[in-house]
Coordinates of C-alpha atoms in Angstrom, one line a residue:
X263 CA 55.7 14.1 143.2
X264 CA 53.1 14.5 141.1
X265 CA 49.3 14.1 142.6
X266 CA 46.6 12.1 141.3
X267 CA 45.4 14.9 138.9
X268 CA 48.4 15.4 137.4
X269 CA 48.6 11.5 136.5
X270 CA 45.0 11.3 135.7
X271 CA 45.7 14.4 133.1
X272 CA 48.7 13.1 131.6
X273 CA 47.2 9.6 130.9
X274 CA 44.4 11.2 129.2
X275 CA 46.8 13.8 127.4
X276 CA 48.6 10.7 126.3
X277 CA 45.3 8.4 125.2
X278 CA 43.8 11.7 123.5
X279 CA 47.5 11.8 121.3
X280 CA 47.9 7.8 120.5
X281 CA 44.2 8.1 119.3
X282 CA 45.3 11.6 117.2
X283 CA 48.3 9.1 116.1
X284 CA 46.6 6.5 115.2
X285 CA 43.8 8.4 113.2
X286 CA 46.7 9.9 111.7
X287 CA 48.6 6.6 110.7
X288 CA 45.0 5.5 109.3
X289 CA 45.2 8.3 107.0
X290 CA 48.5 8.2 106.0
X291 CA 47.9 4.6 104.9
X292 CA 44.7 5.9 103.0
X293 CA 47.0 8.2 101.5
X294 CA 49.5 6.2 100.4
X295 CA 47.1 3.7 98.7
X296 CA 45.4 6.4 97.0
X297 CA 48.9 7.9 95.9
X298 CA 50.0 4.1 94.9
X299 CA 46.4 4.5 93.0
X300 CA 47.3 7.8 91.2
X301 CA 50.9 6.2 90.5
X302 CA 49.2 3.2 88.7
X303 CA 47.2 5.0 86.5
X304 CA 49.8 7.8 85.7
X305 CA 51.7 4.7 84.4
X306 CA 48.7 3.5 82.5
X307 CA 48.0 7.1 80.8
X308 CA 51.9 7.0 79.8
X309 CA 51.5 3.9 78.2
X310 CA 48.7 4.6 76.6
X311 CA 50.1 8.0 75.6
X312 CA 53.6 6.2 74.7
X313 CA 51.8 3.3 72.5
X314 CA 49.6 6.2 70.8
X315 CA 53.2 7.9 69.6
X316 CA 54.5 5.0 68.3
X317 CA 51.7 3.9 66.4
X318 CA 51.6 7.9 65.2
X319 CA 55.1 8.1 64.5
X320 CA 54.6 4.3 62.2
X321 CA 52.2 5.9 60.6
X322 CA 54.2 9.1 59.9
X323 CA 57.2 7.0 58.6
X324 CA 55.0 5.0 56.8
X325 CA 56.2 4.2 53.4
X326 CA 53.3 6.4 51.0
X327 CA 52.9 3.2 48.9
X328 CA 51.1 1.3 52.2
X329 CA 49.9 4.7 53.1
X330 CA 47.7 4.9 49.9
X331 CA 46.7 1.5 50.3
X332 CA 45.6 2.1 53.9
X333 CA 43.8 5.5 52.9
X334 CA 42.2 3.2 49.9
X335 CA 40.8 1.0 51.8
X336 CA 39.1 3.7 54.1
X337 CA 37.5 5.0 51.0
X338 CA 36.2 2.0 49.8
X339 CA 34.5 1.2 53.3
X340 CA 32.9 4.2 53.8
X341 CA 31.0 5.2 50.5
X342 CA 29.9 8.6 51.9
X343 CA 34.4 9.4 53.6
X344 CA 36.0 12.7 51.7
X345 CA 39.4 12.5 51.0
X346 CA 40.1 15.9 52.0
X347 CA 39.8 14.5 55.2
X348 CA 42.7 12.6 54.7
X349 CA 44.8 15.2 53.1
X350 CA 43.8 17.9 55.9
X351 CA 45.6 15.7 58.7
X352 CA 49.4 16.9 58.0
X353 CA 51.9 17.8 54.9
X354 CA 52.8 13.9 54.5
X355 CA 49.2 12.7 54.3
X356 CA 48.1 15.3 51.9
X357 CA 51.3 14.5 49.4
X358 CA 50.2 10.6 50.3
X359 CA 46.7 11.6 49.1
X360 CA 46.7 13.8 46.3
X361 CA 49.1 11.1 44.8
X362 CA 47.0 8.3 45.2
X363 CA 44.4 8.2 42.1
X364 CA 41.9 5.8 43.5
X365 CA 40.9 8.1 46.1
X366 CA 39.5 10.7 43.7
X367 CA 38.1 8.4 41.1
X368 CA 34.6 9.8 42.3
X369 CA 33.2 13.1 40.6
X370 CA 30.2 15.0 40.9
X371 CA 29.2 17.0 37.8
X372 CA 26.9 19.8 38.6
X373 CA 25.1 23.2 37.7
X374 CA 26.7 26.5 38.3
X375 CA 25.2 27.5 42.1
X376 CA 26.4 24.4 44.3
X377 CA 29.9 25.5 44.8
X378 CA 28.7 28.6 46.8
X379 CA 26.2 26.8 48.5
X380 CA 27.8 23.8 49.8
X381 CA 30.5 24.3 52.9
X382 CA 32.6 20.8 51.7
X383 CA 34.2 20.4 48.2
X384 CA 32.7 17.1 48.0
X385 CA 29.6 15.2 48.1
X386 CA 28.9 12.3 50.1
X387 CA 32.8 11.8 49.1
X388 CA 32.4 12.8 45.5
X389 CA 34.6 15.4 43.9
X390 CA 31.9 18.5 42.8
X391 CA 33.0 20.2 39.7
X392 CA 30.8 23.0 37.8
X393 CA 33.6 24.2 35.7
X394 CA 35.4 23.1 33.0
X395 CA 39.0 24.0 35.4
X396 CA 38.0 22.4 38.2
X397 CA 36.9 19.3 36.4
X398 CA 40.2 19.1 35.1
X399 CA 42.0 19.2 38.2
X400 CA 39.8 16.6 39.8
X401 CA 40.5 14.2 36.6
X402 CA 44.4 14.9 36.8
X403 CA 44.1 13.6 40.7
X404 CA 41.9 11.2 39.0
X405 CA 45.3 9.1 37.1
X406 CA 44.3 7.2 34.5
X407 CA 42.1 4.4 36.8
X408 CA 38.2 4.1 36.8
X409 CA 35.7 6.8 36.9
X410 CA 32.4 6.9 38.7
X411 CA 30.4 9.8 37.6
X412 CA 27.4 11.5 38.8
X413 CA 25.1 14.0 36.9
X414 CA 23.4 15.9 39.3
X415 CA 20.5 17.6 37.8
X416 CA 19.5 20.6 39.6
X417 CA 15.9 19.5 41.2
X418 CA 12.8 21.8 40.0
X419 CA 14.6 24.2 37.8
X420 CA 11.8 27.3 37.7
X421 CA 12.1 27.6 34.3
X422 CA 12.3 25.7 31.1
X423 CA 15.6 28.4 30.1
X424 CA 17.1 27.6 33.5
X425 CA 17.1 23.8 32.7
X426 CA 18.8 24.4 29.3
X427 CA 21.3 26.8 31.1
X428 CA 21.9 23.8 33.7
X429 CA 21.8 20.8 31.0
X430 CA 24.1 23.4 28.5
X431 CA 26.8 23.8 31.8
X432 CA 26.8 19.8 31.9
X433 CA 27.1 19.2 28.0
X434 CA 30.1 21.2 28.4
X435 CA 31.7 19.4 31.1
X436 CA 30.7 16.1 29.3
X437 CA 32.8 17.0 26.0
X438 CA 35.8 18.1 28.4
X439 CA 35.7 14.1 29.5
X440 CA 35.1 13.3 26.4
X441 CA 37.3 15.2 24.5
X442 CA 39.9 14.3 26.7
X443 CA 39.0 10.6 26.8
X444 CA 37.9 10.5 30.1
X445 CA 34.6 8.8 28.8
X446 CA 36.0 5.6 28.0
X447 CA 37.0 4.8 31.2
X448 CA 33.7 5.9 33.0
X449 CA 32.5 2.5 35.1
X450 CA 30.4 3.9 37.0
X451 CA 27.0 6.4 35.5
X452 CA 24.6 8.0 37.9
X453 CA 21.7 10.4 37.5
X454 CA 20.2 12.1 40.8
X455 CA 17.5 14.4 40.4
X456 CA 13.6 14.7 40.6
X457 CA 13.0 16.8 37.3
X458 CA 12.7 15.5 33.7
X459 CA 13.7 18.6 31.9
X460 CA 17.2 19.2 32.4
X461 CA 17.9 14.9 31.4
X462 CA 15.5 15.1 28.4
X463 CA 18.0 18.6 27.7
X464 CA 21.1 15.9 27.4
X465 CA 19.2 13.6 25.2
X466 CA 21.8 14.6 22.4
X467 CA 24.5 13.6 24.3
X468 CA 27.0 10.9 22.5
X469 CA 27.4 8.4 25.3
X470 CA 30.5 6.6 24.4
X471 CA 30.9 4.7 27.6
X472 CA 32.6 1.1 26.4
X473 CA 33.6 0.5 29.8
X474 CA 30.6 1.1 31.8
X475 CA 29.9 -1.4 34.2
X476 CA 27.2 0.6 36.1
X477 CA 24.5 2.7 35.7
X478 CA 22.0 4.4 38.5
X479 CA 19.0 7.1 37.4
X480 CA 17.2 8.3 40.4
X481 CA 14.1 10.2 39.5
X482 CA 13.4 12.4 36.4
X483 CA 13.2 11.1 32.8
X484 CA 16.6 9.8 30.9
X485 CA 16.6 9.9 27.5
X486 CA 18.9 8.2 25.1
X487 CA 19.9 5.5 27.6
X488 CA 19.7 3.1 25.3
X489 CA 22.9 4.5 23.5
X490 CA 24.6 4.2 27.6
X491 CA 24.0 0.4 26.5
X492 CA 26.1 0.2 23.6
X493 CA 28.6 -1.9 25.7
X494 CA 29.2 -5.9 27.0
X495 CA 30.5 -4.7 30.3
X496 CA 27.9 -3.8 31.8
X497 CA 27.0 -5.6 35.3
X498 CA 24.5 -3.4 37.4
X499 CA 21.2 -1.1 35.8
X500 CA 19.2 0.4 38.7
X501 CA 16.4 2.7 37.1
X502 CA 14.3 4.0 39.8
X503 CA 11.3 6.3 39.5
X504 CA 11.7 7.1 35.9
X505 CA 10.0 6.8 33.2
X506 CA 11.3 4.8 30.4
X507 CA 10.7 2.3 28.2
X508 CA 12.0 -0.9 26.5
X509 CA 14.4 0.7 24.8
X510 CA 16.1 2.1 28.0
X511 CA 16.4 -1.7 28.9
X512 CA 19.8 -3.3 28.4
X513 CA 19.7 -5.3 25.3
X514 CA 19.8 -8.7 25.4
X515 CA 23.2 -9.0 24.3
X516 CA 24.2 -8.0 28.3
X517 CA 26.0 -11.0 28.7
X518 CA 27.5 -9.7 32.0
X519 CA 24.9 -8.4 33.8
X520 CA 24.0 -9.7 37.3
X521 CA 22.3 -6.8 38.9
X522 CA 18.9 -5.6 37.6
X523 CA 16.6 -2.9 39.3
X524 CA 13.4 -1.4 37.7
X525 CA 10.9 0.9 39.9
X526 CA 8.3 2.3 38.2
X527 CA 7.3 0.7 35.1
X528 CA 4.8 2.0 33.2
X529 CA 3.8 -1.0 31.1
X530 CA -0.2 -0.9 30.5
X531 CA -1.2 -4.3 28.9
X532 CA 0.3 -8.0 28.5
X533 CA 2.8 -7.7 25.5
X534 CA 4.3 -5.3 27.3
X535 CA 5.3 -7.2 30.2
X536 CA 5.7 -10.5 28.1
X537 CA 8.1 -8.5 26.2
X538 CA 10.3 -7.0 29.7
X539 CA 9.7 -10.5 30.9
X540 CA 12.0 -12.1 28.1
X541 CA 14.5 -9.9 28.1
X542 CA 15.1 -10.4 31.7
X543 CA 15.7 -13.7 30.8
X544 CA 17.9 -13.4 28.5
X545 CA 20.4 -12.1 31.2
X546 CA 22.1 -15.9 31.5
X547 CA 24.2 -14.3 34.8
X548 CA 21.3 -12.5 36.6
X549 CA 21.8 -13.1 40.3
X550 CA 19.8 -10.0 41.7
X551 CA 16.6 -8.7 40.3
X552 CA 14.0 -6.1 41.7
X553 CA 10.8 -5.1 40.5
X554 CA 9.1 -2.3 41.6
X555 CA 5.1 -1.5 40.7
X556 CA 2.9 0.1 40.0
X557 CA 1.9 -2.8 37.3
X558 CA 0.2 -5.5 36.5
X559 CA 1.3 -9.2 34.7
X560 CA -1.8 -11.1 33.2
X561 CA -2.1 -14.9 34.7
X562 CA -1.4 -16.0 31.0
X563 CA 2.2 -14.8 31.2
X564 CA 4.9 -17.2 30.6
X565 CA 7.4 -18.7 33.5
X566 CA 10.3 -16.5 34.1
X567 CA 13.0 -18.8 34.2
X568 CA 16.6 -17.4 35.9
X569 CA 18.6 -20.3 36.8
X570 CA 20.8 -17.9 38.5
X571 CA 19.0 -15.8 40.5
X572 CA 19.6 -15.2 44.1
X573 CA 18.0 -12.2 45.6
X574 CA 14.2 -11.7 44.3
X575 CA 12.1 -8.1 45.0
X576 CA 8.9 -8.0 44.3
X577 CA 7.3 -4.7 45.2
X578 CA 3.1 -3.3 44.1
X579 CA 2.8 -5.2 41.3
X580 CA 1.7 -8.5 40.2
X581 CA 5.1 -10.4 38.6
X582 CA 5.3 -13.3 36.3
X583 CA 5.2 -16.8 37.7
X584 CA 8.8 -17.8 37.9
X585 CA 11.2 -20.6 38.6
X586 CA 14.3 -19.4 40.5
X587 CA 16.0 -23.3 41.8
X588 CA 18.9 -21.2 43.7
X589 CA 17.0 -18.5 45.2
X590 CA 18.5 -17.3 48.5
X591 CA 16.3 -14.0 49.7
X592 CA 12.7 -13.5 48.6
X593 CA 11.3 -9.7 49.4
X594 CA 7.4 -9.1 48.9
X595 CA 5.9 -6.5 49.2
X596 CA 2.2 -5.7 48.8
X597 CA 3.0 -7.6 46.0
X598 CA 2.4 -11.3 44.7
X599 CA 3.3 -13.5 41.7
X600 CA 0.9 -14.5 38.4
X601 CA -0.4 -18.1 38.7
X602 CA 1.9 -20.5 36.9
X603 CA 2.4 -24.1 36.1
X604 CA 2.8 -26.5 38.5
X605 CA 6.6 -26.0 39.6
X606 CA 6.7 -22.3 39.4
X607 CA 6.3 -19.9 42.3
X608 CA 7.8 -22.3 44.4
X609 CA 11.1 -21.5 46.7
X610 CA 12.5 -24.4 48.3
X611 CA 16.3 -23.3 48.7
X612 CA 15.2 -19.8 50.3
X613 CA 16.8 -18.9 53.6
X614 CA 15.6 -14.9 53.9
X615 CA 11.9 -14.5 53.3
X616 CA 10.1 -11.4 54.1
X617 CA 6.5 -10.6 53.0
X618 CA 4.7 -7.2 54.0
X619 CA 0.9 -7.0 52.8
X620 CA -2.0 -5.4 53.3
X621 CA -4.0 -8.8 53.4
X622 CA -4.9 -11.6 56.2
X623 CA -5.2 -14.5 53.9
X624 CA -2.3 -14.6 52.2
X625 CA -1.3 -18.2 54.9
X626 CA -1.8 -20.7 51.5
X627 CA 0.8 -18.6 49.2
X628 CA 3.3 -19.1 51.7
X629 CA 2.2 -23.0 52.1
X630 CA 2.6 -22.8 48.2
X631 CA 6.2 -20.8 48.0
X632 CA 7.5 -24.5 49.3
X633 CA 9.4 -22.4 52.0
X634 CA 11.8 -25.4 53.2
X635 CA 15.0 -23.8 53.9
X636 CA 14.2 -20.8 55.2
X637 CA 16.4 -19.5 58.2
X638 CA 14.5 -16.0 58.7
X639 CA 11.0 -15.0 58.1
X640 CA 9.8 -11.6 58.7
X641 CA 6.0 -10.5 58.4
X642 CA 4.1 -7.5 58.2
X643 CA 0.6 -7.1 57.9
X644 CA -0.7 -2.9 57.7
X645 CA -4.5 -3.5 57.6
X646 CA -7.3 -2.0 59.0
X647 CA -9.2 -5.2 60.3
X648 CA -12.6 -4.8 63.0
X649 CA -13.9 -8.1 62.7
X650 CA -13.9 -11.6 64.2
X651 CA -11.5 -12.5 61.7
X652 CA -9.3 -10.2 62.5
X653 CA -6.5 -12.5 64.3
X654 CA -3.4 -13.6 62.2
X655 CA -5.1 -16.4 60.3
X656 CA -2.1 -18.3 59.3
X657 CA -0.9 -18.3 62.6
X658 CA -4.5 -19.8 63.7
X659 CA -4.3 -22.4 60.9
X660 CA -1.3 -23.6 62.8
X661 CA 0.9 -23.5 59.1
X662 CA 4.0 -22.1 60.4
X663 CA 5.2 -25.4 61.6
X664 CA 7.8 -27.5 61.2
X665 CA 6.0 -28.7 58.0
X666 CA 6.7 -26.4 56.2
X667 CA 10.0 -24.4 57.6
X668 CA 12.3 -24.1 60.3
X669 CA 13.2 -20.8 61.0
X670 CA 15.9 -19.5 63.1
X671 CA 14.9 -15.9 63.5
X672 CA 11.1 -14.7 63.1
X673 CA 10.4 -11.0 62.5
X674 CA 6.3 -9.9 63.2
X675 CA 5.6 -6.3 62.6
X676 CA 2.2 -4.5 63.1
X677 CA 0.0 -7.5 63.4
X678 CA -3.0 -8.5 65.2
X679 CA -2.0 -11.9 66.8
X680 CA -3.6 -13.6 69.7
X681 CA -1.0 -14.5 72.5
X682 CA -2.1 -18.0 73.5
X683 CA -1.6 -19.0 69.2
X684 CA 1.3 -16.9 68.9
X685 CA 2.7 -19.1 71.5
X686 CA 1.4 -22.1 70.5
X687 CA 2.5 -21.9 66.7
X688 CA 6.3 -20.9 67.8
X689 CA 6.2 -24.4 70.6
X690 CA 5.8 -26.2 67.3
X691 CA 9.5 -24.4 66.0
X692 CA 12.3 -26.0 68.1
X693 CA 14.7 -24.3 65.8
X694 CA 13.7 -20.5 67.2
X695 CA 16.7 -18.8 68.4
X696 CA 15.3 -14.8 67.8
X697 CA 12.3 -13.6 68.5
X698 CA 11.4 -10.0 67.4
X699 CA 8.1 -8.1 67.7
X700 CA 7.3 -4.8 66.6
X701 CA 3.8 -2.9 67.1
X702 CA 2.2 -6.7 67.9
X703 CA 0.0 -6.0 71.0
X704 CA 1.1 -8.7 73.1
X705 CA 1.0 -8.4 76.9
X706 CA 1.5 -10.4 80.2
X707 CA 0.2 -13.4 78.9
X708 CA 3.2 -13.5 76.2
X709 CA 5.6 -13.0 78.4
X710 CA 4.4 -15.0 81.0
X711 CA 4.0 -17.9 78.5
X712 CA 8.4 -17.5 77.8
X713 CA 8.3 -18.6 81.4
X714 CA 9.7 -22.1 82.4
X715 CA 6.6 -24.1 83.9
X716 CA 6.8 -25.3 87.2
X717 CA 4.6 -28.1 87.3
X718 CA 7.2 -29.9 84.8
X719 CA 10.1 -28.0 85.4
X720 CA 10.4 -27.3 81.0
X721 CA 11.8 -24.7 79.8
X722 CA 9.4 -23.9 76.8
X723 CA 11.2 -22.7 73.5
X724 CA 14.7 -24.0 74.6
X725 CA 16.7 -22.4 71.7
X726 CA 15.1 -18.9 72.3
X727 CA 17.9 -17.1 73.8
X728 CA 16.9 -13.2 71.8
X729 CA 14.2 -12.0 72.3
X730 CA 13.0 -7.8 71.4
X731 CA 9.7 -6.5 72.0
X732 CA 8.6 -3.1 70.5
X733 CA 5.6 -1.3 71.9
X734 CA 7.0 2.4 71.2
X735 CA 4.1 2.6 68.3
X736 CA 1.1 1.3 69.7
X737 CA -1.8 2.2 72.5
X738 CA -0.9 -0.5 74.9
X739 CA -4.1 -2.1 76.7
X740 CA -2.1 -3.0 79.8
X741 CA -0.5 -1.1 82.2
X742 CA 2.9 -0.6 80.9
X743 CA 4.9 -1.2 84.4
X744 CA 3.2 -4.7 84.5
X745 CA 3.9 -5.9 81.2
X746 CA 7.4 -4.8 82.0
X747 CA 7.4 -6.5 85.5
X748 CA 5.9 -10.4 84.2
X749 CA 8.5 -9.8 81.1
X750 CA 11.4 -9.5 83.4
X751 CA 10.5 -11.9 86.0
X752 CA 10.0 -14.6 82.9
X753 CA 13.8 -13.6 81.6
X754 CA 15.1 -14.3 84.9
X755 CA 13.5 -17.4 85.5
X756 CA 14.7 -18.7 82.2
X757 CA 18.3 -17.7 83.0
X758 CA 18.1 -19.0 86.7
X759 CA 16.2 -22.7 85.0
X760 CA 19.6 -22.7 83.3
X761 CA 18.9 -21.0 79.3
X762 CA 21.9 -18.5 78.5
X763 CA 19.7 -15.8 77.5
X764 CA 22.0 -13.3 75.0
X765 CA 19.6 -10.6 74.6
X766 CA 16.1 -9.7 76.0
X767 CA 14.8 -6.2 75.4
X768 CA 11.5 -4.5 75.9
X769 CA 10.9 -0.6 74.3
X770 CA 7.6 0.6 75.6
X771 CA 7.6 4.3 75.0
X772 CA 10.2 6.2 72.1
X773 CA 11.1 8.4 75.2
X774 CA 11.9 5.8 77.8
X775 CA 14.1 3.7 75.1
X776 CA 14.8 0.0 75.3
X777 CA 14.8 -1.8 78.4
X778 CA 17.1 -4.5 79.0
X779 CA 15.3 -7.6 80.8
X780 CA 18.3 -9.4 81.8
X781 CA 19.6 -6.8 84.5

């Protein structure tokens, strides 16, 4: 018979194995659960890896006719996509590609040099081509659709001889297209460079362009445009940071035009502008128009009239007084309009306006402008300002009420605004939904204002639910952690006072990023 040890050993040897057990059937549960876990998403990779196949193997069997349209419309919404990238992929997509004309309607005519320099064959998706074969190969992928051509003229050539050498190499490609009539289907005409001798070298080109429909110089002088012009089809002329003059203007008989750009004009006294000023109106379809200074418009200009305008740029300069009865977008900047008649400079249907000046009294032109409509309203004001007078006076004068507008978004950028009228003027806009600030030196009192009052239990600005604060650029006068601090306690209490609150963001420093107030 066993004695009392041996019992009192073999009840422990058996506890000290039920608890091994038991640890043991713990972990072999944990182990199943985590191989049940590993099962599940084994499945989910092979689905995913299944469902990928498939949709690779449609796209392999694809017939090339929706192929091309597919690849198309890749091109289309990415201006800058290469095509080689699509004909890189396999054997099918290349065939599918180098079959599909649309996708190489785009060609880049260039000096000798680029090729060796540049690692791609295109660019920004354009085809380049500095010799007469491989212009020809990129036209025969080309089919027999629409062009869109781009000179680019080589920028600050050392020498006058090395601009002839470039604008000769150009000339010659030119009377390849031409010769091979490749210029009459050329919709598209761009100039890129920042030179004037290499584009006054092609003023002896014959531009024979009937179906051009738009036309882009960037920089440098053109010469001879006005022979691009000799066409009815044309519907966008952007001419920026050229010099020209009115006879590199459209002509009046531009039925078809709807998309004017001028930066830079160079006009010096009224006739001038009186002159550019009618034959902008003579363009019955204009719907998009911007100016671009430096220049001047004496106050005895006559009214611009564009019945059809819709987007309106005015940038340093002083324009004509116009009437524009559909205008959608109005852009200002550091610029303004010539006085006018009663009725002109006045924008009732405008839903985008956005002003950026130099200037603090500038609140009665926007009282003027008859600003009715307008949905968002973004301000700048860059000035240097030290005295008593230095707070946002139109805010102070209380005009951006529901008088005059009702704005659903409001944009203020690098202004000197006073918190307690900042807030007070946007109480008075029950139609605020977003809120965004950038470089305004606003601080706890802001934020703490956003806050729903307890001693009525409102909710101030109850369609505010965006709001976007932007210090990174300016010398904060509070500490930075208790601006945060007030701006997130003020979120919260809106969301817990019941306002769904979609964004709230606070960027303090470039390095620390945005902050999201919400979490």
């Amino acid at each position: 018979m066993p004695d009392q040890q041996d019992i009192k050993n073999a009840r422990e040897a058996i506890a000290t194995r039920q608890k091994r057990l038991a640890e043991l059937e713990e972990r072999r549960k944990l182990a199943e659960n985590e191989f049940e876990a590993i099962r599940e998403k084994r499945r989910a990779l092979e689905h995913d890896i299944t469902r990928n196949q498939e949709l690779l193997s449609k796209l392999r069997i694809m017939p090339n006719e929706m192929l091309s349209a597919v690849f198309t419309a890749y091109i289309e919404s990415d201006l800058d996509a290469s095509p080689w990238i699509l004909a890189s992929v396999n054997r099918a997509w290349r065939a599918a590609a180098l079959t599909t004309p649309s996708l190489w309607r785009k060609i880049t005519l260039v000096g000798n040099g680029w090729q060796s320099a540049c690692v791609s064959r295109t660019l920004r998706g354009s085809e380049l081509c500095c010799t007469g074969e491989q212009l020809k190969r990129a036209l025969k992928r080309a089919g027999v659709g629409p062009l869109e051509v781009t000179i680019l003229l080589e920028n600050a050539p050392k020498t006058q001889q090395r601009a002839r050498t470039i604008a000769n190499q150009i000339e010659i490609l030119l009377a390849i297209l031409r010769e091979e009539g490749f210029m009459q289907r050329i919709s598209t005409l761009r100039f890129e460079g920042k030179i004037g001798f290499v584009s006054s070298c092609l003023g002896s080109v014959a531009w024979e362009m009937p179906k051009l429909q738009n036309l882009v110089a960037e920089h440098g002088s053109i010469v001879g445009t006005k022979k691009m012009f000799d066409t009815s089809e044309l519907r966008s002329v952007r001419i920026h940071n050229t010099y020209w003059s009115m006879s590199d203007m459209p002509p009046a008989r531009s039925s078809k035009l709807k998309e004017l750009s001028l930066s830079g004009p160079k006009f010096m006294n009224d006739m001038d502008w009186k002159a550019l000023g009618a034959r902008i109106q003579s363009y019955s379809l204009l719907t998009h128009l911007e100016i671009r200074g430096p220049g001047t418009c004496w106050s005895n200009s006559s009214v611009l009239a564009l019945p059809r305008l819709t987007y309106l740029e005015i940038e340093h300069c002083k324009s004509w007084p116009i009437v524009v009865p559909n205008l959608q977008t109005l852009i200002i900047t550091k610029g303004e309009f010539a006085d006018g008649p009663p009725g002109s400079n006045q924008f009732p249907t405008v839903k985008v306006f956005r002003m950026d000046t130099q200037k603090y009294h500038w609140g009665n032109d926007i009282e003027n402008y008859q600003l009715r409509s307008i949905q968002t309203l973004d301000l700048r004001c860059m000035a240097s300002v030290t005295t008593n007078n230095s707070h946002f006076k139109l805010l102070e004068k209380n005009q951006l009420t529901t008088k005059l507008m009702k704005p659903v978004v409001i944009r203020l950028r690098d202004m000197l605004v006073h918190e307690k009228i900042l807030l007070d003027t946007l109480e008075a806009i029950p139609t605020l939904e977003t809120l965004e600030l950038t470089g305004c030196l606003v601080g706890k009192v802001f934020f703490a204002g956003l806050a729903p009052k307890k001693a009525t239990a409102t909710i101030p600005y109850p369609s505010l639910t965006t709001v976007k604060v932007d210090f990174s650029s300016k010398k904060l006068k509070e500490d930075p952690k208790s601006i945060k601090a007030t701006a997130k306690r003020a979120m919260k209490a809106r969301v817990l006072a019941g306002r769904d609150m979609l964004w709230a963001l606070l960027k303090v420093t470039e390095e620390a990023g945005w902050s999201d107030l919400l979490n």
